[in-house]
Amino acid sequence: MEKLSKAAAFLRKFKKTSGCGAVVVAAGSARRMDGVDKVMADLNGKPLFLHCVESLERCGSISEIVLVTRQDLILPIHTICRDAGLTKVTAVIAGGDTRQASVARGLSCLAGRVKLAAIHDAARPLASEALIERTVRAAQSVSAAAPALPVKDTIKVAKGGVVQKTPDRNLLFAVQTPQVFDFDLIRGALRKAEEENVVVTDDCSAVEQLGVPVKLVEGEERNFKVTTPMDLALARMLLQEETT
């Protein structure tokens, strides 16, 4: 009996340190979408959120997926995922008052089962499996990784409508999701940010507050965030081009 108990403990320990779980954040409002609920917006015959979840589903490095959404969308999203035959979606839960709180709730659902956590915005429906995989691979070696693209425009830092300085564009990158982290690292970083009342604009920022370096990998132009009706129209056009 003692040998069996030790064997079971070993298996539990192994399970806790394997795989990459994904938290998909789909709990935001649609203030800039002219009344359209972007999470459920039709994107070439499918709800917008489903495109990004299906990409994660197809990735061999992703072991399970947790969706964090609004209370009123829990049942519809659960039903859509079930009908789509998604096998990696293990939970659809309500988010918190902030994005940080929503991510923390999603991570709680993965606790004890994964080594890495990929945090992805549902509003980025066109991330490819290749992008997800290379970000996960980078995080496996450096603990924190995110896709990013060099900034094309000249950026101005301004105050009261007056330019204060112009940063070197060669040092600036637009960061995307999924952002992938060592599970304990990102959970601890978000907890610390909450305790200190620090609001972070993305999950990498929470890790950076701890002094942990974040590895940037090559992002994708098509992995943009759907924020406005024009963004949604562009996503529809890109998907349509793939099928013609």
Tab-separated table of C-alpha atoms in Angstrom:
chain	number	residue	atom	x	y	z
A	1	MET	CA	0.000	0.000	0.000
A	2	GLU	CA	2.832	2.387	0.867
A	3	LYS	CA	4.493	1.703	-2.486
A	4	LEU	CA	1.219	2.451	-4.265
A	5	SER	CA	0.853	5.734	-2.373
A	6	LYS	CA	4.369	6.788	-3.327
A	7	ALA	CA	3.696	5.893	-6.956
A	8	ALA	CA	0.477	7.939	-6.945
A	9	ALA	CA	2.296	10.909	-5.408
A	10	PHE	CA	4.970	10.680	-8.104
A	11	LEU	CA	2.352	10.659	-10.866
A	12	ARG	CA	0.573	13.667	-9.362
A	13	LYS	CA	3.869	15.544	-9.209
A	14	PHE	CA	4.610	14.699	-12.831
A	15	LYS	CA	1.166	15.838	-13.923
A	16	LYS	CA	1.623	19.170	-12.190
A	17	THR	CA	4.777	19.960	-14.136
A	18	SER	CA	3.700	19.044	-17.638
A	19	GLY	CA	2.002	20.866	-20.446
A	20	CYS	CA	0.867	24.386	-21.205
A	21	GLY	CA	-2.621	25.489	-20.291
A	22	ALA	CA	-4.297	28.435	-22.013
A	23	VAL	CA	-6.453	31.163	-20.509
A	24	VAL	CA	-8.595	32.921	-23.112
A	25	VAL	CA	-9.880	36.283	-21.918
A	26	ALA	CA	-13.288	37.022	-23.430
A	27	ALA	CA	-14.835	39.117	-20.678
A	28	GLY	CA	-14.471	42.635	-22.061
A	29	SER	CA	-17.138	45.075	-23.153
A	30	ALA	CA	-17.580	46.432	-26.679
A	31	ARG	CA	-17.445	50.170	-26.102
A	32	ARG	CA	-15.836	50.870	-29.491
A	33	MET	CA	-17.819	48.325	-31.525
A	34	ASP	CA	-20.980	50.410	-32.097
A	35	GLY	CA	-23.055	48.111	-29.916
A	36	VAL	CA	-21.743	44.861	-31.455
A	37	ASP	CA	-20.713	42.212	-28.917
A	38	LYS	CA	-17.318	41.406	-30.395
A	39	VAL	CA	-16.895	38.160	-28.449
A	40	MET	CA	-19.912	36.691	-30.234
A	41	ALA	CA	-19.666	38.743	-33.427
A	42	ASP	CA	-20.034	36.703	-36.600
A	43	LEU	CA	-16.671	36.178	-38.259
A	44	ASN	CA	-17.224	34.274	-41.472
A	45	GLY	CA	-19.819	31.917	-40.026
A	46	LYS	CA	-18.349	31.484	-36.539
A	47	PRO	CA	-18.359	33.575	-33.362
A	48	LEU	CA	-15.169	35.629	-33.166
A	49	PHE	CA	-13.939	33.956	-29.961
A	50	LEU	CA	-14.198	30.496	-31.508
A	51	HIS	CA	-11.498	31.222	-34.092
A	52	CYS	CA	-8.807	31.816	-31.458
A	53	VAL	CA	-9.955	28.863	-29.335
A	54	GLU	CA	-9.814	26.529	-32.322
A	55	SER	CA	-6.237	27.651	-33.051
A	56	LEU	CA	-5.268	26.786	-29.486
A	57	GLU	CA	-7.133	23.480	-29.748
A	58	ARG	CA	-5.039	22.487	-32.769
A	59	CYS	CA	-1.719	23.224	-31.046
A	60	GLY	CA	0.026	20.143	-29.745
A	61	SER	CA	1.733	22.125	-26.973
A	62	ILE	CA	-1.591	23.274	-25.468
A	63	SER	CA	-2.988	20.716	-23.033
A	64	GLU	CA	-6.182	22.484	-21.913
A	65	ILE	CA	-8.094	25.713	-22.358
A	66	VAL	CA	-10.033	27.842	-19.863
A	67	LEU	CA	-12.308	30.586	-21.169
A	68	VAL	CA	-13.029	33.590	-18.967
A	69	THR	CA	-16.065	35.582	-20.021
A	70	ARG	CA	-19.078	37.560	-18.825
A	71	GLN	CA	-21.655	35.805	-16.687
A	72	ASP	CA	-24.311	36.080	-19.401
A	73	LEU	CA	-22.061	34.377	-21.951
A	74	ILE	CA	-21.009	31.336	-19.929
A	75	LEU	CA	-23.777	29.045	-21.165
A	76	PRO	CA	-23.739	30.201	-24.818
A	77	ILE	CA	-19.946	29.863	-25.051
A	78	HIS	CA	-19.979	26.474	-23.321
A	79	THR	CA	-22.624	25.262	-25.778
A	80	ILE	CA	-20.736	26.559	-28.816
A	81	CYS	CA	-17.498	24.895	-27.689
A	82	ARG	CA	-19.293	21.609	-27.072
A	83	ASP	CA	-21.053	21.690	-30.438
A	84	ALA	CA	-17.747	22.510	-32.170
A	85	GLY	CA	-16.248	19.332	-30.695
A	86	LEU	CA	-13.511	21.100	-28.752
A	87	THR	CA	-11.914	18.588	-26.394
A	88	LYS	CA	-9.369	20.818	-24.648
A	89	VAL	CA	-11.846	23.332	-23.197
A	90	THR	CA	-12.108	22.301	-19.545
A	91	ALA	CA	-13.924	25.317	-18.088
A	92	VAL	CA	-15.912	28.430	-19.029
A	93	ILE	CA	-16.034	30.808	-16.069
A	94	ALA	CA	-17.041	34.349	-15.169
A	95	GLY	CA	-14.366	37.018	-15.196
A	96	GLY	CA	-13.574	39.626	-12.596
A	97	ASP	CA	-13.977	43.397	-12.516
A	98	THR	CA	-10.663	43.920	-14.332
A	99	ARG	CA	-8.642	42.049	-16.912
A	100	GLN	CA	-6.073	41.219	-14.226
A	101	ALA	CA	-8.780	39.693	-12.051
A	102	SER	CA	-10.170	37.721	-14.992
A	103	VAL	CA	-6.747	36.275	-15.841
A	104	ALA	CA	-6.176	35.364	-12.185
A	105	ARG	CA	-9.473	33.457	-12.109
A	106	GLY	CA	-8.527	31.593	-15.254
A	107	LEU	CA	-5.153	30.665	-13.824
A	108	SER	CA	-6.825	29.331	-10.687
A	109	CYS	CA	-8.655	26.809	-12.846
A	110	LEU	CA	-5.318	25.545	-14.197
A	111	ALA	CA	-3.523	25.428	-10.841
A	112	GLY	CA	-1.681	22.199	-10.138
A	113	ARG	CA	-1.998	20.775	-13.647
A	114	VAL	CA	0.336	22.733	-15.931
A	115	LYS	CA	3.878	24.048	-16.014
A	116	LEU	CA	3.229	26.924	-18.415
A	117	ALA	CA	0.291	29.260	-18.951
A	118	ALA	CA	-0.550	30.948	-22.261
A	119	ILE	CA	-2.760	34.010	-21.861
A	120	HIS	CA	-4.598	35.028	-25.014
A	121	ASP	CA	-7.136	37.713	-25.897
A	122	ALA	CA	-10.245	36.328	-27.568
A	123	ALA	CA	-10.280	39.563	-29.570
A	124	ARG	CA	-7.222	38.313	-31.515
A	125	PRO	CA	-8.937	35.635	-33.623
A	126	LEU	CA	-6.290	35.230	-36.336
A	127	ALA	CA	-3.238	34.073	-34.367
A	128	SER	CA	-1.771	31.080	-36.193
A	129	GLU	CA	-0.802	27.790	-34.623
A	130	ALA	CA	2.805	28.481	-35.662
A	131	LEU	CA	2.795	31.728	-33.690
A	132	ILE	CA	1.395	30.004	-30.608
A	133	GLU	CA	3.880	27.152	-30.831
A	134	ARG	CA	6.965	29.334	-31.171
A	135	THR	CA	5.888	31.484	-28.231
A	136	VAL	CA	5.392	28.394	-26.075
A	137	ARG	CA	8.788	27.031	-27.109
A	138	ALA	CA	10.460	30.303	-26.147
A	139	ALA	CA	8.772	30.312	-22.726
A	140	GLN	CA	9.946	26.769	-22.101
A	141	SER	CA	13.526	28.034	-22.032
A	142	VAL	CA	13.212	31.561	-20.611
A	143	SER	CA	10.040	31.467	-18.414
A	144	ALA	CA	8.325	34.420	-20.135
A	145	ALA	CA	7.729	35.095	-23.834
A	146	ALA	CA	5.436	37.138	-26.043
A	147	PRO	CA	5.003	37.795	-29.768
A	148	ALA	CA	5.718	41.332	-30.943
A	149	LEU	CA	6.212	43.423	-34.067
A	150	PRO	CA	8.493	46.443	-34.576
A	151	VAL	CA	6.569	49.718	-34.433
A	152	LYS	CA	6.223	51.285	-37.893
A	153	ASP	CA	5.121	54.782	-36.945
A	154	THR	CA	7.106	57.415	-35.124
A	155	ILE	CA	5.849	57.573	-31.529
A	156	LYS	CA	5.556	60.792	-29.538
A	157	VAL	CA	5.376	61.062	-25.765
A	158	ALA	CA	3.095	64.021	-25.028
A	159	LYS	CA	1.566	65.793	-22.049
A	160	GLY	CA	-1.328	68.187	-22.373
A	161	GLY	CA	-1.110	67.913	-26.136
A	162	VAL	CA	2.530	68.984	-26.187
A	163	VAL	CA	5.322	66.628	-27.282
A	164	GLN	CA	7.754	65.841	-24.482
A	165	LYS	CA	10.069	63.486	-26.360
A	166	THR	CA	10.363	61.140	-29.328
A	167	PRO	CA	11.582	57.641	-28.422
A	168	ASP	CA	13.896	55.786	-30.778
A	169	ARG	CA	11.519	53.807	-32.990
A	170	ASN	CA	14.106	51.034	-33.355
A	171	LEU	CA	13.621	50.212	-29.668
A	172	LEU	CA	9.817	50.058	-29.770
A	173	PHE	CA	7.679	46.954	-30.312
A	174	ALA	CA	3.924	46.349	-30.377
A	175	VAL	CA	3.292	43.342	-28.140
A	176	GLN	CA	0.601	40.788	-28.959
A	177	THR	CA	-0.883	37.701	-27.333
A	178	PRO	CA	-0.666	34.851	-26.503
A	179	GLN	CA	1.849	35.688	-23.827
A	180	VAL	CA	3.309	32.550	-22.253
A	181	PHE	CA	4.825	32.196	-18.786
A	182	ASP	CA	6.010	29.757	-16.194
A	183	PHE	CA	2.762	29.140	-14.328
A	184	ASP	CA	4.010	29.938	-10.830
A	185	LEU	CA	5.796	33.053	-12.125
A	186	ILE	CA	2.749	34.691	-13.729
A	187	ARG	CA	0.406	33.729	-10.920
A	188	GLY	CA	2.759	35.200	-8.342
A	189	ALA	CA	3.368	38.330	-10.436
A	190	LEU	CA	-0.347	39.060	-10.800
A	191	ARG	CA	-0.929	38.416	-7.108
A	192	LYS	CA	1.838	40.870	-6.203
A	193	ALA	CA	0.441	43.506	-8.568
A	194	GLU	CA	-2.963	43.147	-6.960
A	195	GLU	CA	-1.549	43.413	-3.437
A	196	GLU	CA	0.327	46.591	-4.368
A	197	ASN	CA	-2.614	48.061	-6.353
A	198	VAL	CA	-0.535	48.164	-9.505
A	199	VAL	CA	-2.536	48.217	-12.743
A	200	VAL	CA	-0.682	46.520	-15.596
A	201	THR	CA	-1.589	46.959	-19.239
A	202	ASP	CA	-0.629	43.411	-20.148
A	203	ASP	CA	0.544	40.268	-18.407
A	204	CYS	CA	4.175	40.813	-19.381
A	205	SER	CA	4.107	44.046	-17.389
A	206	ALA	CA	3.329	42.138	-14.199
A	207	VAL	CA	6.363	39.903	-14.743
A	208	GLU	CA	8.553	42.877	-15.646
A	209	GLN	CA	7.659	44.444	-12.272
A	210	LEU	CA	9.514	41.518	-10.694
A	211	GLY	CA	12.609	42.163	-12.785
A	212	VAL	CA	12.116	39.015	-14.873
A	213	PRO	CA	13.118	39.415	-18.553
A	214	VAL	CA	10.524	38.693	-21.231
A	215	LYS	CA	11.667	37.151	-24.517
A	216	LEU	CA	10.051	38.650	-27.629
A	217	VAL	CA	9.393	36.347	-30.575
A	218	GLU	CA	8.292	37.315	-34.058
A	219	GLY	CA	4.636	38.307	-34.131
A	220	GLU	CA	2.207	38.358	-37.038
A	221	GLU	CA	0.591	41.299	-38.840
A	222	ARG	CA	-2.697	39.431	-38.969
A	223	ASN	CA	-2.667	38.851	-35.212
A	224	PHE	CA	-4.240	42.241	-34.559
A	225	LYS	CA	-6.806	42.968	-31.866
A	226	VAL	CA	-10.387	43.448	-33.046
A	227	THR	CA	-11.383	46.667	-31.310
A	228	THR	CA	-13.483	48.573	-33.857
A	229	PRO	CA	-15.983	47.675	-36.611
A	230	MET	CA	-13.200	48.371	-39.144
A	231	ASP	CA	-10.999	45.750	-37.444
A	232	LEU	CA	-13.833	43.231	-37.695
A	233	ALA	CA	-14.311	44.007	-41.398
A	234	LEU	CA	-10.574	43.490	-41.996
A	235	ALA	CA	-10.618	40.146	-40.176
A	236	ARG	CA	-13.544	39.022	-42.333
A	237	MET	CA	-11.693	40.045	-45.491
A	238	LEU	CA	-8.525	38.180	-44.491
A	239	LEU	CA	-10.428	35.005	-43.685
A	240	GLN	CA	-12.369	35.279	-46.937
A	241	GLU	CA	-9.099	35.492	-48.890
A	242	GLU	CA	-7.963	32.232	-47.298
A	243	THR	CA	-10.994	30.373	-48.604
A	244	THR	CA	-10.874	31.704	-52.166
